[in-house]
RNA sequence: CGGGGCGUGGCGCAGCCUGGUAGCGCAUCUGCUUUGGGAGCAGAGGGUCGCAGGUUCGAAUCCUGCCGCCCCGACCA
């Protein structure tokens, strides 16, 4: 068997980035599109990733004092109408339920029994949770109220993409109510930091935490904060948001409390969300031309053992050896839990197994065959160095180093992504001409090094933000981490107090 | 919703211009030989050619309408 330069995914990123993205998803069996426009079927491998993200987040939500609850999928139309900006922001993307029955007419099932009041399928739950909060909160002693819900939501998208933008998606939405603005604002930043931590430290996706500009705020929010990630094609991905809603929603839903003086006040509320979009971000951050690459902390399996069996007579001994190796590795721990090991017992060719796991992105693949048993060895390869030569290591060596190896892969993926982002972030663009030239040089759907972020001083005027539209660029965020001093706005030349990240985005 | 492209076995495609009853590669199944960097041979199964009309003796192929997918915009997490 000659060494092959064939990539496991066709086309490569360089040939057709958008098509590559879809083939990675197909190749790793993560998801597929469904008969329902814009909706996806999440397959076990993709769902396992989401579950691992969920697990990590849920733990942090609870550690930061939140409780899970569940609210209805259907929201009465009049709830949505309560908050003006919210109405405007979501009206165009809502699925509406208008009937409660089907009847056979001319051989076809036809909606019947019109609802007196139509319902919308939740695009987010501010309004219906607000309704509940207004009933739960009476006194300052009831505050803060900190609730999270894991749910599905629906937004009728014009242009869906698997994971990144589907009409129905899974997410968590946190909703909290506080007695005063400071406490609410602190909550908003605390949860933004939780997002940063999970996304960077578990998913190994580097992000920039920052404030959203006026034009990019959540409908109805006073302030929106975001973590922005850069995909391999240089586009930005909003990967989690946290909103200070002021008293907009509490006024609309009548969420009031009596303070210590006995006066009635409206609560200050927050909401924050992150979704299955993160899995799309994971793909576009770490996957390569051989498929997915998973950071060990969220990988469904850390190690897959592929038995190499030459003859039937060797089957039992090799399998016994494989199980023995698995047991030795499971006795080790990584990230405060036993190392997750799978022995691939499928009755297919060993090479096919190997490439299957390469495409699925498992961090470590071990091949064990008859030759290894005597020496107590295995052929070791790591996904982030999959084109390197396999090493033959003893099980003792592998077991002894497995924890360190997995952390090494975790940090390698993170460092590679940071380097990629750094190489595609321009900080030397200081005037409009250079700014326009930079973004005009980009040609549509290309995978190249020309895109990426421009970090520059910005005056924050809404006129200048609106002017970005024709370039196809937006203000991704105003980073929390700001340099000293002031500068001149890259767009207008006016004095600017803060720097912003500009980019094309998903 | 505008502009462009595309819908043919699970995946990737050819055939369409010039109508004659569907083919290739991979995958799947069976058998034998194989297996440590993407195995070989032999055989087999699987498609109402996106849907609905129309033209025609005959439609994957021509015409009309619709649906869906992808890319670029607009909109958005």
Coordinates of C-alpha atoms (C1' of nucleotides) in Angstrom, one line a residue:
Chain A
X1 CA 0.0 0.0 0.0
X2 CA 1.6 3.2 -1.1
X3 CA 1.4 6.3 1.0
X4 CA -1.5 8.4 -0.2
X5 CA -1.8 12.1 -0.4
X6 CA -5.5 11.8 -0.9
X7 CA -7.5 13.9 1.6
X8 CA -10.3 12.4 3.5
X9 CA -12.6 15.3 2.6
X10 CA -13.3 16.4 -1.0
X11 CA -13.2 19.2 -2.0
X12 CA -10.4 20.7 0.2
X13 CA -10.9 24.0 2.0
X14 CA -8.9 25.7 -0.6
X15 CA -10.9 24.4 -3.5
X16 CA -14.4 25.2 -2.1
X17 CA -14.7 26.2 1.5
X18 CA -18.5 26.1 1.6
X19 CA -18.7 22.7 0.1
X20 CA -15.9 21.4 2.2
X21 CA -17.8 22.5 5.3
X22 CA -20.8 20.4 4.3
X23 CA -18.7 17.4 3.4
X24 CA -17.0 17.5 6.8
X25 CA -20.4 17.3 8.4
X26 CA -21.4 14.5 6.2
X27 CA -18.1 12.7 6.5
X28 CA -18.2 12.8 10.3
X29 CA -21.9 11.8 10.4
X30 CA -22.7 14.8 12.5
X31 CA -25.9 16.0 10.9
X32 CA -28.0 16.1 7.8
X33 CA -30.7 18.2 6.4
X34 CA -34.2 17.1 6.9
X35 CA -37.5 17.1 4.8
X36 CA -38.3 20.3 6.6
X37 CA -36.7 23.3 5.1
X38 CA -34.0 24.8 7.3
X39 CA -34.2 22.1 9.9
X40 CA -31.6 19.5 10.5
X41 CA -31.3 16.0 11.9
X42 CA -28.6 15.9 14.5
X43 CA -26.9 12.5 14.3
X44 CA -25.4 10.8 17.4
X45 CA -21.8 12.1 16.8
X46 CA -23.0 15.7 16.5
X47 CA -25.4 15.4 19.3
X48 CA -22.7 13.9 21.6
X49 CA -20.6 17.1 21.0
X50 CA -23.6 19.3 21.9
X51 CA -24.2 17.2 25.0
X52 CA -20.6 17.7 26.1
X53 CA -20.8 21.4 25.6
X54 CA -24.1 21.4 27.5
X55 CA -22.6 19.4 30.3
X56 CA -19.7 21.9 30.7
X57 CA -22.0 24.9 30.5
X58 CA -24.7 23.5 32.8
X59 CA -22.1 22.9 35.5
X60 CA -20.9 26.5 35.3
X61 CA -24.5 27.9 35.2
X62 CA -25.3 26.0 38.5
X63 CA -22.0 27.0 40.0
X64 CA -22.9 30.6 39.3
X65 CA -26.2 30.3 41.0
X66 CA -28.7 29.5 38.3
X67 CA -31.5 26.9 38.2
X68 CA -33.0 25.1 35.2
X69 CA -36.6 25.3 34.4
X70 CA -38.8 24.9 31.3
X71 CA -41.3 27.2 29.6
X72 CA -43.7 26.5 26.7
X73 CA -42.8 26.3 23.1
X74 CA -45.8 28.3 22.1
X75 CA -46.1 31.9 22.9
X76 CA -49.4 33.9 22.7
X77 CA -49.0 36.5 20.0
X78 CA -49.9 39.4 22.3
X79 CA -46.9 38.6 24.5
X80 CA -44.6 39.3 21.6
X81 CA -46.4 42.6 20.9
X82 CA -45.6 43.9 24.4
X83 CA -42.1 45.2 23.7
X84 CA -41.8 47.4 20.7
X85 CA -38.2 46.8 19.6
X86 CA -38.6 43.1 20.3
X87 CA -41.6 43.0 17.9
X88 CA -39.7 44.8 15.2
X89 CA -36.7 42.6 15.6
X90 CA -38.4 39.2 15.4
X91 CA -41.7 39.8 13.5
X92 CA -40.2 38.8 10.2
X93 CA -38.8 35.5 11.2
X94 CA -41.7 34.0 13.2
X95 CA -43.5 30.7 12.7
X96 CA -47.2 31.1 13.6
X97 CA -49.6 28.5 14.8
X98 CA -53.1 29.5 13.8
X99 CA -55.2 26.3 14.0
X100 CA -55.7 23.5 16.4
X101 CA -57.2 20.7 14.3
X102 CA -57.1 19.0 10.9
X103 CA -60.1 18.0 8.9
X104 CA -60.4 15.9 5.8
X105 CA -61.5 18.1 2.9
X106 CA -61.5 16.8 -0.7
X107 CA -59.3 14.0 0.4
X108 CA -56.7 16.3 1.9
X109 CA -56.0 17.1 5.5
X110 CA -56.8 20.8 6.0
X111 CA -56.2 23.1 9.0
X112 CA -59.5 23.7 10.8
X113 CA -60.5 25.2 14.1
X114 CA -58.8 28.6 13.8
X115 CA -57.4 29.7 17.1
X116 CA -58.9 32.8 18.6
X117 CA -55.5 34.0 19.4
X118 CA -52.6 32.8 17.2
X119 CA -49.5 31.4 18.9
X120 CA -45.9 31.9 17.7
X121 CA -43.3 29.2 18.1
X122 CA -40.7 30.8 20.4
X123 CA -37.9 32.5 18.7
X124 CA -36.6 33.2 22.2
X125 CA -38.5 33.2 25.5
X126 CA -38.1 36.7 27.1
X127 CA -41.8 37.4 26.9
X128 CA -43.2 34.2 28.3
X129 CA -40.6 33.9 30.9
X130 CA -41.2 37.5 31.8
X131 CA -44.9 36.6 32.3
X132 CA -43.9 33.9 34.7
X133 CA -41.4 36.2 36.5
X134 CA -44.1 38.8 37.0
X135 CA -46.0 36.2 39.0
X136 CA -43.1 34.9 41.0
X137 CA -41.6 38.2 42.1
X138 CA -43.2 40.2 44.8
X139 CA -40.5 41.5 47.1
X140 CA -36.8 42.4 47.0
X141 CA -36.4 39.2 49.0
X142 CA -37.4 37.2 45.8
X143 CA -34.4 38.7 44.0
X144 CA -32.2 38.0 42.2
X145 CA -34.1 35.4 40.3
X146 CA -31.7 33.4 38.1
X147 CA -33.2 30.8 35.7
X148 CA -31.9 28.9 32.7
X149 CA -33.7 26.8 30.2
X150 CA -32.4 24.3 27.7
X151 CA -34.7 24.3 24.7
X152 CA -35.3 24.5 21.0
X153 CA -36.3 27.7 19.3
X154 CA -37.4 28.6 15.8
X155 CA -36.6 31.5 13.6
X156 CA -37.7 31.4 10.0
X157 CA -34.4 31.8 8.3
X158 CA -33.9 32.9 4.7
X159 CA -30.6 31.2 4.3
X160 CA -30.0 28.2 6.5
X161 CA -26.7 26.4 7.0
X162 CA -26.2 23.3 9.0
X163 CA -25.3 24.1 12.5
X164 CA -24.5 27.8 11.9
X165 CA -28.0 28.9 11.0
X166 CA -30.9 26.5 11.1
X167 CA -34.5 27.5 11.4
X168 CA -34.9 25.3 14.5
X169 CA -31.9 25.1 16.8
X170 CA -31.1 23.9 20.3
X171 CA -29.8 26.3 22.8
X172 CA -29.9 27.5 26.3
X173 CA -31.3 30.8 27.4
X174 CA -30.6 32.3 30.8
X175 CA -33.1 34.8 32.2
X176 CA -32.5 36.7 35.4
X177 CA -34.2 39.5 37.3
X178 CA -32.4 41.9 39.7
X179 CA -33.2 44.7 42.0
X180 CA -30.7 47.1 40.6
X181 CA -28.8 47.9 37.4
X182 CA -25.4 47.2 38.8
X183 CA -26.2 43.7 39.9
X184 CA -27.9 43.0 36.5
X185 CA -24.9 44.4 34.6
X186 CA -22.6 42.3 36.7
X187 CA -24.6 39.2 35.9
X188 CA -24.4 40.0 32.2
X189 CA -20.6 40.1 32.3
X190 CA -20.3 37.1 34.6
X191 CA -22.2 35.0 32.0
X192 CA -20.2 36.4 29.1
X193 CA -17.1 35.2 31.0
X194 CA -18.7 31.8 31.5
X195 CA -19.2 31.6 27.7
X196 CA -15.6 32.7 27.1
X197 CA -14.4 30.0 29.5
X198 CA -16.3 27.2 28.0
X199 CA -15.7 28.1 24.3
X200 CA -12.0 28.8 24.8
X201 CA -11.1 26.3 27.4
X202 CA -13.3 23.4 26.4
X203 CA -13.9 23.9 22.7
X204 CA -10.5 25.5 22.1
X205 CA -12.1 28.3 20.1
X206 CA -10.4 31.6 20.7
X207 CA -13.0 34.4 21.1
X208 CA -13.0 38.2 21.6
X209 CA -15.4 39.3 24.3
X210 CA -16.9 42.6 23.6
X211 CA -19.9 44.9 23.4
X212 CA -22.2 45.0 20.4
X213 CA -22.7 48.2 18.6
X214 CA -26.0 49.9 18.4
X215 CA -26.8 48.3 15.1
X216 CA -26.1 44.8 16.3
X217 CA -27.9 44.8 19.6
X218 CA -30.6 42.3 20.5
X219 CA -34.1 43.6 19.9
X220 CA -35.2 45.2 23.1
X221 CA -31.8 45.2 24.9
X222 CA -30.0 48.2 26.4
X223 CA -26.7 46.6 25.9
X224 CA -25.6 43.4 24.2
X225 CA -22.3 41.6 24.8
X226 CA -20.8 38.9 22.6
X227 CA -18.0 36.5 22.2
X228 CA -16.8 36.7 18.6
X229 CA -14.8 33.9 17.0
X230 CA -12.9 33.9 13.7
X231 CA -13.6 31.0 11.3
X232 CA -10.8 29.7 9.0
X233 CA -12.1 31.7 6.1
X234 CA -11.7 34.9 8.0
X235 CA -15.4 35.4 8.7
X236 CA -16.6 36.2 12.2
X237 CA -19.0 34.1 14.2
X238 CA -21.1 35.4 17.0
X239 CA -20.7 32.5 19.4
X240 CA -22.7 33.6 22.5
X241 CA -24.5 36.7 23.6
X242 CA -25.4 38.2 26.9
X243 CA -27.9 41.1 27.2
X244 CA -28.6 43.8 29.8
X245 CA -32.3 44.4 29.1
X246 CA -32.7 47.3 31.5
X247 CA -36.3 47.7 32.5
X248 CA -37.6 47.3 29.0
X249 CA -39.0 43.8 29.4
X250 CA -39.9 44.2 33.1
X251 CA -42.0 47.2 32.2
X252 CA -43.6 45.3 29.3
X253 CA -44.4 42.3 31.4
X254 CA -44.9 44.1 34.7
X255 CA -42.1 42.4 36.6
X256 CA -42.1 44.4 39.8
X257 CA -41.0 44.1 43.4
X258 CA -41.4 46.0 46.6
X259 CA -38.2 47.4 47.9
X260 CA -37.2 47.8 51.5
X261 CA -39.1 51.0 51.7
X262 CA -42.2 49.3 50.4
X263 CA -42.1 51.2 47.1
X264 CA -42.8 49.3 43.8
X265 CA -39.9 49.1 41.3
X266 CA -39.4 47.4 38.0
X267 CA -36.7 44.7 37.9
X268 CA -33.6 45.0 35.8
X269 CA -33.5 41.9 33.7
X270 CA -30.8 40.0 31.7
X271 CA -30.8 37.2 29.2
X272 CA -28.0 35.3 27.6
X273 CA -27.9 32.5 25.1
X274 CA -25.6 30.1 23.2
X275 CA -26.6 27.5 20.7
X276 CA -25.8 24.5 18.5
X277 CA -24.2 27.1 16.3
X278 CA -21.2 26.6 18.5
X279 CA -20.7 23.2 16.8
X280 CA -20.5 24.9 13.5
X281 CA -17.9 27.2 14.9
X282 CA -16.0 24.2 16.2
X283 CA -15.9 22.7 12.7
X284 CA -14.9 25.9 11.0
X285 CA -12.2 26.5 13.6
X286 CA -10.6 23.1 13.9
X287 CA -11.5 20.8 11.0
X288 CA -9.0 20.3 8.2
X289 CA -8.9 18.6 4.8
X290 CA -9.2 15.2 6.5
X291 CA -12.3 16.1 8.5
X292 CA -13.1 17.1 12.0
X293 CA -10.5 17.6 14.7
X294 CA -11.9 17.5 18.2
X295 CA -10.5 19.1 21.3
X296 CA -10.3 16.3 23.9
X297 CA -12.4 18.1 26.5
X298 CA -15.5 17.8 24.3
X299 CA -14.6 14.7 22.3
X300 CA -17.1 11.9 22.7
X301 CA -14.2 9.5 22.7
X302 CA -10.6 10.3 23.5
X303 CA -9.0 7.2 22.1
X304 CA -10.3 4.7 19.5
X305 CA -8.6 1.3 19.3
X306 CA -8.6 -0.3 15.9
X307 CA -7.7 -4.0 16.0
X308 CA -5.6 -5.3 13.2
X309 CA -6.5 -8.9 12.5
X310 CA -4.7 -10.8 9.8
X311 CA -6.2 -14.3 10.3
X312 CA -9.2 -15.6 12.0
X313 CA -7.1 -17.5 14.3
X314 CA -5.7 -14.3 15.7
X315 CA -9.1 -12.7 16.3
X316 CA -9.6 -13.7 19.9
X317 CA -6.1 -12.8 21.1
X318 CA -6.0 -9.5 19.3
X319 CA -9.5 -8.5 20.6
X320 CA -8.5 -9.6 24.1
X321 CA -5.4 -7.5 23.8
X322 CA -7.4 -4.5 22.5
X323 CA -9.8 -4.8 25.5
X324 CA -6.8 -5.0 27.8
X325 CA -5.3 -1.9 26.3
X326 CA -8.6 -0.1 26.6
X327 CA -8.9 -1.1 30.2
X328 CA -5.4 0.2 31.0
X329 CA -6.2 3.5 29.4
X330 CA -9.6 3.8 31.1
X331 CA -7.8 3.4 34.4
X332 CA -6.2 6.8 33.6
X333 CA -7.9 10.1 34.0
X334 CA -8.3 13.2 31.9
X335 CA -10.1 16.4 32.9
X336 CA -11.3 14.8 36.2
X337 CA -12.8 11.7 34.6
X338 CA -11.7 8.4 33.2
X339 CA -10.2 8.5 29.8
X340 CA -12.9 7.6 27.2
X341 CA -11.8 4.7 25.1
X342 CA -13.7 2.9 22.3
X343 CA -12.7 -0.4 20.8
X344 CA -13.9 -0.5 17.2
X345 CA -15.2 -4.0 16.8
X346 CA -17.0 -3.4 13.5
X347 CA -16.5 -6.0 10.9
X348 CA -15.0 -3.8 8.3
X349 CA -11.5 -3.3 7.0
X350 CA -9.1 -1.8 9.5
X351 CA -8.0 1.0 7.2
X352 CA -11.6 2.1 6.7
X353 CA -12.1 2.2 10.5
X354 CA -9.0 4.3 10.8
X355 CA -10.2 6.9 8.2
X356 CA -13.6 6.9 9.7
X357 CA -12.3 8.0 13.0
X358 CA -10.0 10.5 11.3
X359 CA -13.0 12.1 9.7
X360 CA -14.8 12.1 13.0
X361 CA -11.9 13.8 14.7
X362 CA -11.1 11.5 17.5
X363 CA -8.0 12.9 19.2
X364 CA -6.0 9.6 19.4
X365 CA -6.2 6.5 17.3
X366 CA -4.4 3.3 18.4
X367 CA -3.9 0.3 16.1
X368 CA -3.2 -3.0 17.8
X369 CA -2.2 -6.1 16.0
X370 CA -0.7 -9.5 16.6
X371 CA 2.8 -8.2 16.3
X372 CA 2.2 -5.7 19.2
X373 CA 1.0 -8.2 21.7
X374 CA 4.4 -9.7 22.5
X375 CA 6.0 -6.4 22.9
X376 CA 3.1 -4.8 24.6
X377 CA 2.9 -2.0 22.0
X378 CA 0.4 -0.1 19.8
X379 CA 0.7 2.0 16.7
X380 CA -0.1 5.5 18.0
X381 CA -1.3 8.5 16.0
X382 CA -2.8 11.7 17.0
X383 CA -5.4 13.5 15.0
X384 CA -3.6 16.8 15.0
X385 CA -0.6 15.1 13.5
X386 CA -2.4 12.6 11.3
X387 CA 0.0 13.0 8.3
X388 CA 3.0 12.2 10.5
X389 CA 4.4 8.7 10.7
X390 CA 2.7 6.4 13.2
X391 CA 4.8 5.7 16.3
X392 CA 5.0 2.3 17.9
X393 CA 4.8 2.9 21.6
X394 CA 4.4 0.6 24.6
X395 CA 1.1 0.6 26.3
X396 CA 2.9 1.6 29.5
X397 CA 4.3 4.6 27.7
X398 CA 0.9 5.6 26.3
X399 CA -1.0 5.0 29.5
X400 CA 1.6 7.0 31.4
X401 CA 1.4 9.9 29.2
X402 CA -2.2 9.8 28.1
X403 CA -3.4 12.6 30.3
X404 CA -0.5 14.9 29.2
X405 CA -1.1 13.9 25.6
X406 CA -4.7 14.9 25.6
X407 CA -4.0 18.2 27.3
X408 CA -1.3 18.7 24.7
X409 CA -3.8 18.1 21.8
X410 CA -6.3 20.4 23.6
X411 CA -3.7 23.2 23.8
X412 CA -2.3 22.6 20.3
X413 CA -5.7 23.1 18.7
X414 CA -6.3 26.3 20.7
X415 CA -2.8 27.7 19.9
X416 CA -3.2 26.9 16.3
X417 CA -6.5 28.7 16.1
X418 CA -5.1 31.7 17.9
X419 CA -2.2 31.8 15.5
X420 CA -4.6 31.6 12.6
X421 CA -6.6 34.4 13.9
X422 CA -3.5 36.5 14.7
X423 CA -2.3 36.0 11.1
X424 CA -5.6 37.3 9.8
X425 CA -6.1 40.3 12.1
X426 CA -5.0 43.6 10.7
X427 CA -4.3 46.4 13.1
X428 CA -2.4 48.6 10.7
X429 CA -5.4 49.9 8.8
X430 CA -6.1 53.4 9.9
X431 CA -8.0 55.2 7.1
X432 CA -11.1 54.6 5.1
X433 CA -9.3 54.1 1.8
X434 CA -7.1 51.3 3.2
X435 CA -10.2 49.9 4.9
X436 CA -12.2 49.7 1.8
X437 CA -9.4 48.3 -0.3
X438 CA -8.9 45.6 2.2
X439 CA -12.4 44.4 2.2
X440 CA -13.1 45.0 -1.5
X441 CA -10.2 42.6 -2.3
X442 CA -12.3 39.7 -1.0
X443 CA -14.0 37.7 -3.5
X444 CA -17.1 35.9 -2.3
X445 CA -16.8 32.4 -1.1
X446 CA -13.1 32.0 -0.9
X447 CA -10.8 30.4 1.6
X448 CA -7.9 32.7 1.8
X449 CA -5.8 34.8 4.1
X450 CA -7.1 38.2 3.0
X451 CA -10.3 38.3 5.1
X452 CA -10.3 38.3 8.8
X453 CA -10.6 41.0 11.4
X454 CA -9.7 44.6 11.1
X455 CA -9.1 46.1 14.6
X456 CA -9.3 49.8 14.4
X457 CA -10.4 53.0 16.3
X458 CA -14.0 53.7 15.8
X459 CA -16.1 56.8 16.6
X460 CA -19.3 54.6 17.2
X461 CA -21.6 56.8 15.2
X462 CA -24.6 55.1 13.7
X463 CA -24.0 56.8 10.3
X464 CA -20.6 55.3 10.0
X465 CA -21.9 51.9 11.1
X466 CA -24.6 52.1 8.4
X467 CA -22.0 52.9 5.8
X468 CA -20.4 49.6 6.3
X469 CA -23.2 47.7 4.7
X470 CA -22.2 48.2 1.1
X471 CA -18.8 46.6 2.0
X472 CA -20.6 43.6 3.4
X473 CA -18.8 44.3 6.7
X474 CA -20.1 44.9 10.2
X475 CA -18.9 45.9 13.6
X476 CA -18.4 42.6 15.3
X477 CA -17.7 44.0 18.7
X478 CA -16.0 46.6 20.8
X479 CA -13.7 44.5 22.8
X480 CA -13.8 44.7 26.5
X481 CA -10.1 44.8 26.5
X482 CA -9.1 48.2 25.2
X483 CA -5.8 49.9 24.8
X484 CA -4.9 53.1 26.6
X485 CA -5.5 56.5 24.9
X486 CA -7.6 57.6 22.0
X487 CA -7.4 57.6 18.2
X488 CA -8.9 58.7 14.9
X489 CA -11.9 56.8 13.6
X490 CA -10.9 54.5 10.7
X491 CA -14.2 55.3 8.9
X492 CA -14.8 59.0 9.6
X493 CA -11.5 60.4 10.9
X494 CA -13.4 61.7 13.9
X495 CA -12.0 61.3 17.4
X496 CA -12.5 57.8 18.7
X497 CA -12.3 56.5 22.3
X498 CA -12.5 52.8 21.7
X499 CA -11.3 50.3 19.1
X500 CA -13.6 47.9 17.4
X501 CA -13.4 44.7 15.4
X502 CA -14.7 44.9 11.9
X503 CA -15.3 41.8 9.7
X504 CA -17.6 39.9 7.4
X505 CA -19.6 37.5 9.4
X506 CA -21.8 34.4 9.3
Chain B
rC1 C1' -37.2 37.9 -1.2
rG2 C1' -33.5 39.5 -5.7
rG3 C1' -29.2 37.5 -9.0
rG4 C1' -26.5 32.9 -10.4
rG5 C1' -25.9 27.5 -10.3
rC6 C1' -27.9 22.7 -9.5
rG7 C1' -31.6 18.4 -8.5
rU8 C1' -30.1 11.1 -12.1
rG9 C1' -29.1 4.3 -6.6
rG10 C1' -26.3 6.0 0.2
rC11 C1' -22.1 9.7 -1.7
rG12 C1' -19.7 12.0 -6.1
rC13 C1' -20.9 12.3 -11.1
rA14 C1' -21.8 11.2 -16.8
rG15 C1' -25.9 11.0 -20.1
rC16 C1' -29.7 16.1 -21.8
rC17 C1' -27.5 20.2 -26.9
rU18 C1' -29.1 16.1 -31.4
rG19 C1' -35.9 12.1 -27.6
rG20 C1' -35.6 5.3 -28.4
rU21 C1' -36.9 3.0 -22.0
rA22 C1' -30.3 4.5 -17.5
rG23 C1' -24.7 4.3 -16.8
rC24 C1' -19.7 5.1 -14.2
rG25 C1' -16.6 5.5 -9.6
rC26 C1' -17.0 4.9 -4.4
rA27 C1' -20.1 2.6 -0.8
rU28 C1' -23.4 -2.0 0.2
rC29 C1' -24.2 -7.6 0.1
rU30 C1' -21.9 -12.8 -1.1
rG31 C1' -17.4 -15.8 -1.9
rC32 C1' -12.2 -16.3 -2.1
rU33 C1' -7.5 -14.0 -1.4
rU34 C1' -6.0 -10.0 1.8
rU35 C1' -5.0 -6.6 6.2
rG36 C1' 0.9 -2.4 10.2
rG37 C1' -0.4 4.3 5.5
rG38 C1' -6.9 4.5 2.1
rA39 C1' -6.7 -4.0 -0.6
rG40 C1' -7.5 -7.4 -5.1
rC41 C1' -10.6 -10.6 -8.1
rA42 C1' -15.4 -12.7 -9.2
rG43 C1' -20.5 -12.2 -8.6
rA44 C1' -25.0 -9.7 -6.7
rG45 C1' -28.6 -6.0 -5.0
rG46 C1' -30.2 -1.1 -5.2
rG47 C1' -32.8 4.4 -9.1
rU48 C1' -41.2 5.9 -10.8
rC49 C1' -33.9 10.4 -13.4
rG50 C1' -37.1 16.6 -7.5
rC51 C1' -42.7 17.1 -8.3
rA52 C1' -47.0 18.1 -11.6
rG53 C1' -48.8 19.0 -16.2
rG54 C1' -47.8 19.3 -21.6
rU55 C1' -45.6 18.0 -26.7
rU56 C1' -44.6 13.0 -28.9
rC57 C1' -45.7 6.4 -31.2
rG58 C1' -41.9 7.2 -27.3
rA59 C1' -39.3 12.0 -22.4
rA60 C1' -33.8 11.8 -17.7
rU61 C1' -33.5 14.4 -22.5
rC62 C1' -38.0 19.3 -25.4
rC63 C1' -42.0 23.1 -23.2
rU64 C1' -44.7 25.2 -18.8
rG65 C1' -45.5 25.6 -13.6
rC66 C1' -44.1 24.3 -8.8
rC67 C1' -40.8 22.4 -4.9
rG68 C1' -36.0 21.8 -2.9
rC69 C1' -30.6 22.5 -2.4
rC70 C1' -26.0 25.5 -3.0
rC71 C1' -23.4 30.2 -3.8
rC72 C1' -23.7 35.8 -3.8
rG73 C1' -26.8 39.8 -1.7
rA74 C1' -30.7 41.6 1.8
rC75 C1' -32.0 39.6 7.1
rC76 C1' -30.4 37.1 11.4
rA77 C1' -27.5 33.6 16.7

